[in-house]
């Protein structure tokens, strides 16, 4: 199928289904997500569809995120982007040459990877395929990627094989994000499982939760890490006074950027 036929097929799918996702189109046509996004950009310029983060819909569609629904990585990467970038920059400042760092999967940790890409003489261990791809161009970074089973929605590695890859690891810092945080339950997610995060946390000297302020008092149905496993919470300056007070009672360090 040539590019002309592929784009016509995309338009047909949008008109039939109402919307399409970049990841699904990439898998369907067997081409990269970058190429699919270029197709969608061209079709939008012609007025044949409306792009949204991670996909496209019929022209003029107004799509919104459903409350408490797990958002795909491409969408989460865009939400509250300025606070997330500030958090990522502040997190990267904690990493010095010679350190070993664990990055869990997620949109904020991906931004941290982008901040680290020009550093030298560090070791980064991650289960995030986008973070690994970002860091892979720098030969001065020792990059360790966990094996395992790919979770397509988050482009990350999970399961027994991934967890075994972390056995015997001793890292200086671990950075973890999540869908929600509260002082009682710690950090939580709407994913169906997140056991690898606890294995990562056990391998690190200090665990830092990187969460923008919108995640406070938003509770997922799966616990990522309890508060007693978290040493520091790094968030943005939109955090409320009540949330600051609740965190203070747990004794967890709070950094506001």
Tab-separated table of C-alpha atoms in Angstrom:
chain	number	residue	atom	x	y	z
A	1	UNK	CA	0.000	0.000	0.000
A	2	UNK	CA	1.442	3.359	-1.022
A	3	UNK	CA	1.099	6.579	0.981
A	4	UNK	CA	-1.876	7.813	-1.090
A	5	UNK	CA	-3.833	4.618	-0.463
A	6	UNK	CA	-2.866	4.613	3.231
A	7	UNK	CA	-4.107	8.173	3.777
A	8	UNK	CA	-7.384	7.433	1.995
A	9	UNK	CA	-7.805	4.411	4.266
A	10	UNK	CA	-7.187	6.576	7.330
A	11	UNK	CA	-9.865	9.041	6.234
A	12	UNK	CA	-12.302	6.167	5.652
A	13	UNK	CA	-11.587	4.801	9.145
A	14	UNK	CA	-12.070	8.198	10.773
A	15	UNK	CA	-15.406	8.698	8.998
A	16	UNK	CA	-16.566	5.180	9.866
A	17	UNK	CA	-15.322	4.909	13.451
A	18	UNK	CA	-15.403	8.555	14.508
A	19	UNK	CA	-11.797	8.496	15.718
A	20	UNK	CA	-8.527	6.577	15.349
A	21	UNK	CA	-5.387	6.271	17.467
A	22	UNK	CA	-1.825	6.709	16.245
A	23	UNK	CA	-0.689	3.487	17.909
A	24	UNK	CA	-3.477	1.454	16.283
A	25	UNK	CA	-2.734	2.906	12.843
A	26	UNK	CA	0.967	2.214	13.285
A	27	UNK	CA	0.236	-1.435	14.093
A	28	UNK	CA	-2.313	-1.760	11.272
A	29	UNK	CA	-0.059	-0.433	8.524
A	30	UNK	CA	3.212	-1.719	9.944
A	31	UNK	CA	4.894	1.699	9.858
A	32	UNK	CA	6.273	4.052	12.479
A	33	UNK	CA	4.154	6.353	14.632
A	34	UNK	CA	6.215	9.260	13.276
A	35	UNK	CA	4.991	8.478	9.750
A	36	UNK	CA	1.392	8.151	10.940
A	37	UNK	CA	1.573	11.529	12.674
A	38	UNK	CA	2.896	13.065	9.451
A	39	UNK	CA	-0.071	11.546	7.587
A	40	UNK	CA	-2.519	12.956	10.133
A	41	UNK	CA	-0.897	16.377	9.977
A	42	UNK	CA	-1.251	16.453	6.183
A	43	UNK	CA	-4.859	15.264	6.310
A	44	UNK	CA	-5.714	17.873	8.925
A	45	UNK	CA	-4.237	20.594	6.713
A	46	UNK	CA	-6.623	19.420	3.977
A	47	UNK	CA	-9.559	19.624	6.401
A	48	UNK	CA	-10.228	15.879	6.294
A	49	UNK	CA	-9.847	15.245	10.035
A	50	UNK	CA	-9.091	16.883	13.374
A	51	UNK	CA	-5.978	15.781	15.263
A	52	UNK	CA	-5.862	15.289	19.012
A	53	UNK	CA	-3.013	14.070	21.178
A	54	UNK	CA	-2.504	10.432	20.237
A	55	UNK	CA	-4.967	10.252	17.370
A	56	UNK	CA	-7.485	11.945	15.112
A	57	UNK	CA	-11.254	12.348	14.748
A	58	UNK	CA	-13.811	13.651	12.278
A	59	UNK	CA	-13.389	17.342	11.408
A	60	UNK	CA	-14.675	19.642	14.148
A	61	UNK	CA	-14.767	16.947	16.828
A	62	UNK	CA	-14.247	18.090	20.424
A	63	UNK	CA	-12.799	15.169	22.371
A	64	UNK	CA	-12.150	15.356	26.091
A	65	UNK	CA	-10.539	13.010	28.585
A	66	UNK	CA	-12.942	10.933	30.666
A	67	UNK	CA	-12.530	11.375	34.444
A	68	UNK	CA	-10.505	8.630	36.131
A	69	UNK	CA	-9.848	6.961	32.771
A	70	UNK	CA	-6.312	5.784	32.072
A	71	UNK	CA	-4.826	8.103	29.469
A	72	UNK	CA	-2.436	6.846	26.815
A	73	UNK	CA	1.183	7.926	27.087
A	74	UNK	CA	0.965	10.391	24.179
A	75	UNK	CA	-1.939	12.154	25.917
A	76	UNK	CA	-0.366	12.200	29.379
A	77	UNK	CA	2.818	13.617	27.906
A	78	UNK	CA	0.867	16.722	26.873
A	79	UNK	CA	-1.312	17.222	29.954
A	80	UNK	CA	-0.010	19.898	32.352
A	81	UNK	CA	3.163	20.010	30.253
A	82	UNK	CA	4.686	23.124	31.835
A	83	UNK	CA	4.532	21.835	35.443
A	84	UNK	CA	5.827	18.467	34.291
A	85	UNK	CA	8.771	20.089	32.546
A	86	UNK	CA	9.645	22.104	35.646
A	87	UNK	CA	9.508	18.949	37.718
A	88	UNK	CA	11.685	17.099	35.205
A	89	UNK	CA	14.308	19.848	35.182
A	90	UNK	CA	14.419	19.927	38.991
A	91	UNK	CA	14.688	16.144	39.139
A	92	UNK	CA	17.563	16.106	36.654
A	93	UNK	CA	19.519	18.541	38.842
A	94	UNK	CA	19.639	15.871	41.552
A	95	UNK	CA	21.579	13.526	39.267
A	96	UNK	CA	25.357	13.830	39.297
A	97	UNK	CA	28.097	12.117	37.320
A	98	UNK	CA	28.750	8.578	38.462
A	99	UNK	CA	25.209	7.999	39.723
A	100	UNK	CA	22.962	5.075	38.885
A	101	UNK	CA	19.361	6.109	38.308
A	102	UNK	CA	16.179	4.088	37.811
A	103	UNK	CA	13.407	5.620	35.690
A	104	UNK	CA	9.971	4.053	35.901
A	105	UNK	CA	7.693	4.457	32.907
A	106	UNK	CA	5.473	7.511	32.503
A	107	UNK	CA	5.181	10.932	30.940
A	108	UNK	CA	7.109	12.855	33.617
A	109	UNK	CA	9.908	10.303	33.764
A	110	UNK	CA	10.161	10.524	29.977
A	111	UNK	CA	10.729	14.271	30.358
A	112	UNK	CA	13.450	13.496	32.910
A	113	UNK	CA	15.106	11.232	30.324
A	114	UNK	CA	15.092	14.133	27.872
A	115	UNK	CA	16.844	16.284	30.480
A	116	UNK	CA	19.485	13.591	31.004
A	117	UNK	CA	20.270	12.962	27.369
A	118	UNK	CA	23.308	15.264	27.333
A	119	UNK	CA	24.800	14.087	30.631
A	120	UNK	CA	27.953	12.011	30.854
A	121	UNK	CA	29.069	9.129	33.034
A	122	UNK	CA	25.718	8.090	34.476
A	123	UNK	CA	23.895	4.778	34.431
A	124	UNK	CA	20.168	4.759	33.703
A	125	UNK	CA	18.002	1.684	34.249
A	126	UNK	CA	14.488	1.839	32.827
A	127	UNK	CA	11.498	-0.203	31.736
A	128	UNK	CA	10.291	2.660	29.534
A	129	UNK	CA	10.860	2.104	25.828
A	130	UNK	CA	10.464	5.827	24.914
A	131	UNK	CA	12.944	6.813	27.642
A	132	UNK	CA	15.382	4.154	26.473
A	133	UNK	CA	15.092	5.356	22.884
A	134	UNK	CA	15.685	8.947	23.985
A	135	UNK	CA	18.819	8.037	25.935
A	136	UNK	CA	20.210	5.509	23.455
A	137	UNK	CA	21.934	8.131	21.283
A	138	UNK	CA	24.351	9.136	24.061
A	139	UNK	CA	27.242	6.676	24.224
A	140	UNK	CA	28.439	8.269	27.483
A	141	UNK	CA	25.327	6.980	29.275
A	142	UNK	CA	25.291	3.357	30.376
A	143	UNK	CA	21.735	2.350	29.508
A	144	UNK	CA	20.124	-0.758	30.974
A	145	UNK	CA	16.693	-1.709	29.622
A	146	UNK	CA	14.551	-4.212	31.506
A	147	UNK	CA	13.336	-7.135	29.470
A	148	UNK	CA	9.853	-8.523	29.858
A	149	UNK	CA	6.423	-8.134	28.322
A	150	UNK	CA	5.497	-4.902	26.535
A	151	UNK	CA	2.499	-3.043	27.899
A	152	UNK	CA	1.434	-1.258	24.728
A	153	UNK	CA	-0.622	1.514	26.288
A	154	UNK	CA	2.382	2.843	28.219
A	155	UNK	CA	5.138	1.477	25.942
A	156	UNK	CA	6.833	-0.126	28.945
A	157	UNK	CA	8.183	-3.503	30.075
A	158	UNK	CA	6.497	-5.488	32.832
A	159	UNK	CA	6.245	-8.981	34.242
A	160	UNK	CA	8.517	-11.510	35.885
A	161	UNK	CA	11.360	-11.150	33.378
A	162	UNK	CA	11.470	-7.370	33.852
A	163	UNK	CA	11.464	-7.738	37.637
A	164	UNK	CA	14.235	-10.334	37.575
A	165	UNK	CA	16.389	-7.919	35.580
A	166	UNK	CA	16.460	-5.671	38.658
A	167	UNK	CA	17.746	-8.325	41.057
A	168	UNK	CA	21.107	-7.371	42.530
A	169	UNK	CA	20.807	-3.753	41.339
A	170	UNK	CA	21.873	-0.975	43.713
A	171	UNK	CA	20.837	2.462	42.444
A	172	UNK	CA	21.244	5.921	43.939
A	173	UNK	CA	17.857	7.307	42.887
A	174	UNK	CA	14.570	6.021	41.523
A	175	UNK	CA	12.031	8.335	39.893
A	176	UNK	CA	8.418	7.185	39.742
A	177	UNK	CA	5.230	8.835	38.557
A	178	UNK	CA	1.611	7.727	38.969
A	179	UNK	CA	-1.992	8.630	38.268
A	180	UNK	CA	-2.752	9.735	41.815
A	181	UNK	CA	-1.370	10.356	45.294
A	182	UNK	CA	-2.818	10.713	48.773
A	183	UNK	CA	-1.280	10.504	52.221
A	184	UNK	CA	-3.175	7.321	53.124
A	185	UNK	CA	-2.645	5.159	50.050
A	186	UNK	CA	0.586	6.574	48.653
A	187	UNK	CA	0.828	6.707	44.885
A	188	UNK	CA	-1.721	4.794	42.836
A	189	UNK	CA	-2.541	4.028	39.217
A	190	UNK	CA	-5.456	3.087	36.996
A	191	UNK	CA	-3.254	0.485	35.285
A	192	UNK	CA	-4.118	-3.174	35.846
A	193	UNK	CA	-0.801	-3.815	37.567
A	194	UNK	CA	2.330	-2.028	38.608
A	195	UNK	CA	4.362	-4.522	40.647
A	196	UNK	CA	7.620	-3.635	38.911
A	197	UNK	CA	7.625	-0.240	40.657
A	198	UNK	CA	8.010	-1.844	44.076
A	199	UNK	CA	10.948	-3.917	42.792
A	200	UNK	CA	12.566	-0.746	41.417
A	201	UNK	CA	12.013	1.050	44.714
A	202	UNK	CA	13.661	-1.780	46.656
A	203	UNK	CA	16.750	-1.441	44.436
A	204	UNK	CA	17.210	2.300	45.065
A	205	UNK	CA	18.724	4.225	47.963
A	206	UNK	CA	16.197	7.074	47.524
A	207	UNK	CA	12.763	6.989	45.871
A	208	UNK	CA	11.399	10.232	44.433
A	209	UNK	CA	7.784	10.500	43.284
A	210	UNK	CA	7.432	13.049	40.472
A	211	UNK	CA	3.812	14.172	40.226
A	212	UNK	CA	2.175	17.384	39.090
A	213	UNK	CA	-0.325	18.946	41.503
A	214	UNK	CA	-3.365	17.649	39.602
A	215	UNK	CA	-2.551	14.132	40.858
A	216	UNK	CA	-3.208	14.926	44.534
A	217	UNK	CA	-6.299	13.241	45.993
A	218	UNK	CA	-6.808	11.380	42.729
A	219	UNK	CA	-6.882	7.707	43.670
A	220	UNK	CA	-6.332	4.828	41.263
A	221	UNK	CA	-7.443	1.285	42.013
A	222	UNK	CA	-3.908	-0.169	42.153
A	223	UNK	CA	-1.256	0.924	44.614
A	224	UNK	CA	2.112	1.718	43.062
A	225	UNK	CA	3.984	2.452	46.287
A	226	UNK	CA	2.832	3.154	49.864
A	227	UNK	CA	4.031	6.397	51.459
A	228	UNK	CA	6.532	4.563	53.671
A	229	UNK	CA	8.432	3.466	50.532
A	230	UNK	CA	8.707	7.039	49.214
A	231	UNK	CA	11.453	9.364	50.433
A	232	UNK	CA	10.558	12.503	48.506
A	233	UNK	CA	7.616	13.933	46.577
A	234	UNK	CA	8.453	16.478	43.893
A	235	UNK	CA	5.548	18.526	42.569
A	236	UNK	CA	4.652	21.961	41.201
A	237	UNK	CA	3.543	25.121	42.985
A	238	UNK	CA	-0.164	24.509	42.347
A	239	UNK	CA	-0.294	22.056	45.249
A	240	UNK	CA	-2.888	23.023	47.863
A	241	UNK	CA	-2.186	23.871	51.482
A	242	UNK	CA	-4.235	20.896	52.686
A	243	UNK	CA	-2.136	18.530	50.587
A	244	UNK	CA	1.071	20.083	51.914
A	245	UNK	CA	-0.176	19.552	55.464
A	246	UNK	CA	-1.160	15.931	54.766
A	247	UNK	CA	2.258	15.147	53.339
A	248	UNK	CA	3.974	16.826	56.290
A	249	UNK	CA	2.220	14.377	58.619
A	250	UNK	CA	3.763	11.438	56.754
A	251	UNK	CA	7.293	12.752	57.205
A	252	UNK	CA	8.012	12.498	53.481
A	253	UNK	CA	10.243	15.227	52.061
A	254	UNK	CA	8.377	17.637	49.784
A	255	UNK	CA	10.014	19.626	47.008
A	256	UNK	CA	7.896	22.263	45.223
A	257	UNK	CA	9.095	23.661	41.900
